[in-house]
XYZ file of C-alpha atoms in Angstrom:
244
model
C -2.327 26.481 -8.964
C -2.655 23.302 -10.316
C -3.036 25.626 -13.336
C 0.719 25.923 -12.623
C 1.932 22.192 -12.565
C -0.581 21.126 -15.112
C 1.006 23.878 -18.110
C 4.661 22.472 -16.932
C 3.405 18.796 -17.223
C 1.935 19.839 -20.682
C 5.441 21.749 -22.071
C 7.061 17.749 -20.813
C 4.802 16.083 -23.232
C 4.788 18.900 -25.448
C 6.158 16.780 -28.711
C 8.714 19.573 -30.364
C 10.121 21.215 -27.326
C 9.263 18.945 -24.208
C 11.652 16.458 -22.684
C 12.888 13.462 -23.818
C 12.930 11.146 -20.683
C 9.106 12.920 -19.811
C 8.097 12.286 -23.762
C 9.352 8.571 -23.758
C 6.927 7.669 -20.484
C 3.639 6.242 -20.560
C 1.040 4.941 -17.818
C 2.940 1.463 -17.265
C 6.607 3.193 -16.821
C 4.953 6.000 -14.373
C 2.993 3.711 -12.042
C 5.862 2.415 -10.203
C 6.919 5.770 -9.847
C 3.166 6.698 -8.482
C 3.302 3.579 -5.966
C 6.771 4.383 -5.033
C 5.353 8.341 -4.014
C 2.425 7.619 -2.174
C 5.088 5.314 -0.187
C 7.333 8.455 0.564
C 4.239 10.184 1.740
C 3.300 7.851 4.207
C 6.450 6.851 5.189
C 7.436 10.776 5.695
C 3.829 10.892 8.155
C 5.575 7.955 9.929
C 8.544 9.587 10.236
C 6.328 13.211 11.209
C 8.171 15.258 9.441
C 5.794 18.039 7.728
C 8.299 20.111 5.497
C 8.600 16.397 4.048
C 5.507 15.418 3.644
C 4.436 18.747 2.284
C 7.845 17.511 -0.953
C 5.902 13.931 -0.826
C 2.364 15.379 -1.790
C 3.504 17.478 -4.206
C 5.059 14.844 -6.124
C 2.320 12.714 -6.336
C 0.379 14.887 -7.346
C 2.317 15.265 -10.013
C 2.236 11.853 -10.741
C -2.055 12.615 -10.984
C -1.003 14.917 -13.350
C 1.243 13.694 -15.228
C -1.022 10.075 -16.051
C -3.758 12.760 -17.035
C -1.873 14.556 -19.388
C -1.409 11.188 -21.035
C -4.830 10.584 -20.709
C -6.257 13.598 -22.668
C -3.033 13.645 -24.977
C -5.312 9.914 -26.053
C -8.171 11.435 -26.007
C -9.524 9.091 -23.247
C -10.199 11.776 -20.241
C -8.169 15.410 -18.561
C -7.241 16.611 -15.086
C -10.221 17.808 -15.167
C -12.274 14.945 -15.437
C -10.532 13.440 -13.196
C -11.743 15.806 -10.053
C -15.229 15.928 -11.313
C -15.647 12.578 -11.030
C -13.816 11.988 -7.539
C -16.159 14.768 -6.360
C -18.972 12.841 -7.694
C -17.804 10.057 -5.438
C -17.727 11.991 -2.715
C -20.910 12.990 -2.860
C -22.217 10.182 -3.440
C -20.915 8.055 -0.737
C -21.498 10.740 1.655
C -25.627 11.264 1.046
C -26.050 11.931 4.955
C -23.830 15.425 4.470
C -24.545 16.251 0.978
C -27.848 13.777 0.568
C -31.537 14.478 2.538
C -29.461 13.724 5.418
C -30.731 10.395 5.947
C -28.419 7.211 6.910
C -24.628 8.003 8.271
C -21.262 6.847 7.746
C -21.967 3.297 7.607
C -23.857 3.119 4.061
C -20.135 3.580 3.251
C -19.461 -0.020 1.862
C -23.160 -0.577 0.437
C -22.916 3.064 -1.440
C -19.113 1.139 -3.077
C -20.652 -2.222 -3.847
C -23.715 -1.069 -5.283
C -20.890 1.027 -7.858
C -19.691 -2.727 -8.210
C -23.136 -4.111 -9.005
C -23.581 -1.342 -11.977
C -20.132 -1.845 -13.119
C -21.056 -5.245 -13.907
C -18.776 -6.907 -11.159
C -18.552 -10.933 -11.417
C -17.251 -11.623 -7.949
C -17.109 -9.622 -4.507
C -13.298 -9.822 -4.957
C -12.998 -7.577 -8.416
C -11.879 -4.289 -7.941
C -9.235 -4.864 -5.311
C -6.057 -2.952 -7.732
C -3.576 -5.576 -8.405
C -0.678 -2.754 -8.032
C -1.308 -2.928 -4.311
C 1.726 -3.732 -1.722
C 0.998 -8.145 -1.338
C 0.114 -7.760 2.209
C -2.295 -4.734 1.754
C -3.461 -6.920 -1.127
C -4.278 -10.488 0.584
C -5.697 -8.499 3.755
C -8.754 -6.290 0.790
C -9.018 -9.739 -0.403
C -9.977 -11.260 2.836
C -11.886 -8.532 3.933
C -14.302 -8.620 0.892
C -15.221 -12.409 1.100
C -15.844 -12.156 4.525
C -18.869 -9.765 3.429
C -19.970 -12.664 2.096
C -20.047 -14.687 5.429
C -16.646 -16.296 4.138
C -14.444 -15.993 7.521
C -13.344 -17.674 10.554
C -15.821 -16.793 13.649
C -13.201 -15.318 15.567
C -9.573 -15.552 16.005
C -8.942 -19.010 16.984
C -9.772 -20.741 13.650
C -7.137 -17.721 11.785
C -4.582 -18.559 14.326
C -4.745 -22.594 13.848
C -4.755 -21.580 10.393
C -0.932 -20.412 11.080
C -0.064 -23.405 12.505
C -1.145 -25.547 9.796
C 0.814 -23.830 7.026
C 3.462 -24.293 9.238
C 4.062 -28.006 9.280
C 2.780 -27.474 5.327
C 6.208 -25.574 4.588
C 7.881 -27.765 6.434
C 6.757 -30.859 5.064
C 6.951 -29.144 1.414
C 9.059 -31.442 -1.219
C 11.295 -28.601 -3.099
C 11.278 -25.119 -3.682
C 8.549 -24.356 -5.920
C 6.239 -26.006 -3.199
C 7.752 -24.790 0.085
C 7.599 -20.576 -2.168
C 4.203 -21.924 -2.074
C 3.565 -22.635 1.626
C 6.048 -19.786 2.541
C 3.153 -17.660 0.528
C 0.040 -19.157 2.302
C 1.261 -18.541 5.176
C 1.787 -15.062 5.319
C -1.090 -14.787 3.354
C -2.785 -16.808 6.955
C -1.469 -14.928 9.556
C -2.634 -11.198 7.246
C -5.955 -13.414 8.304
C -5.037 -13.570 11.565
C -4.165 -10.496 11.727
C -7.078 -8.794 10.971
C -9.472 -10.771 13.718
C -7.064 -9.234 16.075
C -8.103 -5.627 14.583
C -4.575 -5.241 13.740
C -3.613 -3.466 10.749
C -0.468 -5.863 8.735
C 1.144 -3.768 6.974
C 1.648 -0.797 9.641
C 2.596 -3.699 11.728
C 5.119 -4.780 9.366
C 6.644 -1.390 9.068
C 6.639 -1.106 12.473
C 8.791 -3.975 12.375
C 10.636 -2.904 10.418
C 11.699 0.127 11.956
C 12.587 -1.317 14.575
C 15.497 -3.593 13.024
C 16.418 -1.200 11.194
C 16.962 0.961 14.811
C 18.536 -1.985 16.394
C 20.877 -2.766 13.515
C 22.218 0.533 13.065
C 22.646 0.662 16.529
C 25.025 -2.830 16.717
C 26.087 -1.900 13.409
C 27.905 0.575 15.355
C 29.325 -1.126 17.157
C 34.170 -1.777 16.846
C 34.380 -4.362 14.591
C 30.903 -5.569 14.073
C 31.660 -6.986 10.834
C 34.277 -9.934 12.281
C 32.551 -10.225 15.657
C 31.079 -14.549 15.407
C 27.678 -14.989 15.866
C 27.449 -15.210 19.408
C 29.122 -11.955 19.953
C 26.195 -9.645 17.520
C 23.359 -11.666 19.408
C 23.767 -10.385 22.577
C 24.684 -6.996 21.116
C 21.417 -7.270 20.033
C 20.166 -8.157 23.785
C 21.104 -5.329 24.760
C 19.832 -2.664 21.960
C 16.148 -4.289 22.664
C 16.429 -3.844 26.734
C 18.115 -0.247 25.660
C 14.772 0.073 24.277
C 12.732 -0.599 27.185
């Protein structure tokens, strides 16, 4: 089955008879689509739509095949090398399953750290992908720093940092300073969520979905656009109460 998809991509990228759009692409131009498809997989999972999940996983797989094809054309690696690499990595990171049976799942992070060291990583933060959503990347950076002991001992310290950052936003002197302080505030909120054991990305997705659901409900009110803010706020309160 995968061979069929590989063949299709090879034809699309054929220099003579291929698709002009596919031939124009490179790693950088395709990367945004790869990220988008990963988010659409997550969206299908969140909605519990298995038919859509099947389609979205196919779209994501296409992205892997596309990147591998471009790499093969440039003489770097092929899809088989990608599969071999991840297979080797999974076996290496699960010695309790594929090795001598010693250890356990807790070895995962230690093995990953050893792999980073083998690559010559100079910092505990090396390898946190720049292309991650900012909220998710903030959490990963914080977790990496925490492994070195640079972390609040409990959630209270992280919570106090939010108050500090709020005050700095309020006293910022210009737009550039406010943007910087808002960034610090968001980073602090992510840190607090992490200390509380909450996935901030999932929490914000939930908040987005809740806002969208409630807004669509009040937006359906006849003459909504012409209502004043107080009336719209009253509808919002009603929509919130209806969900309880």
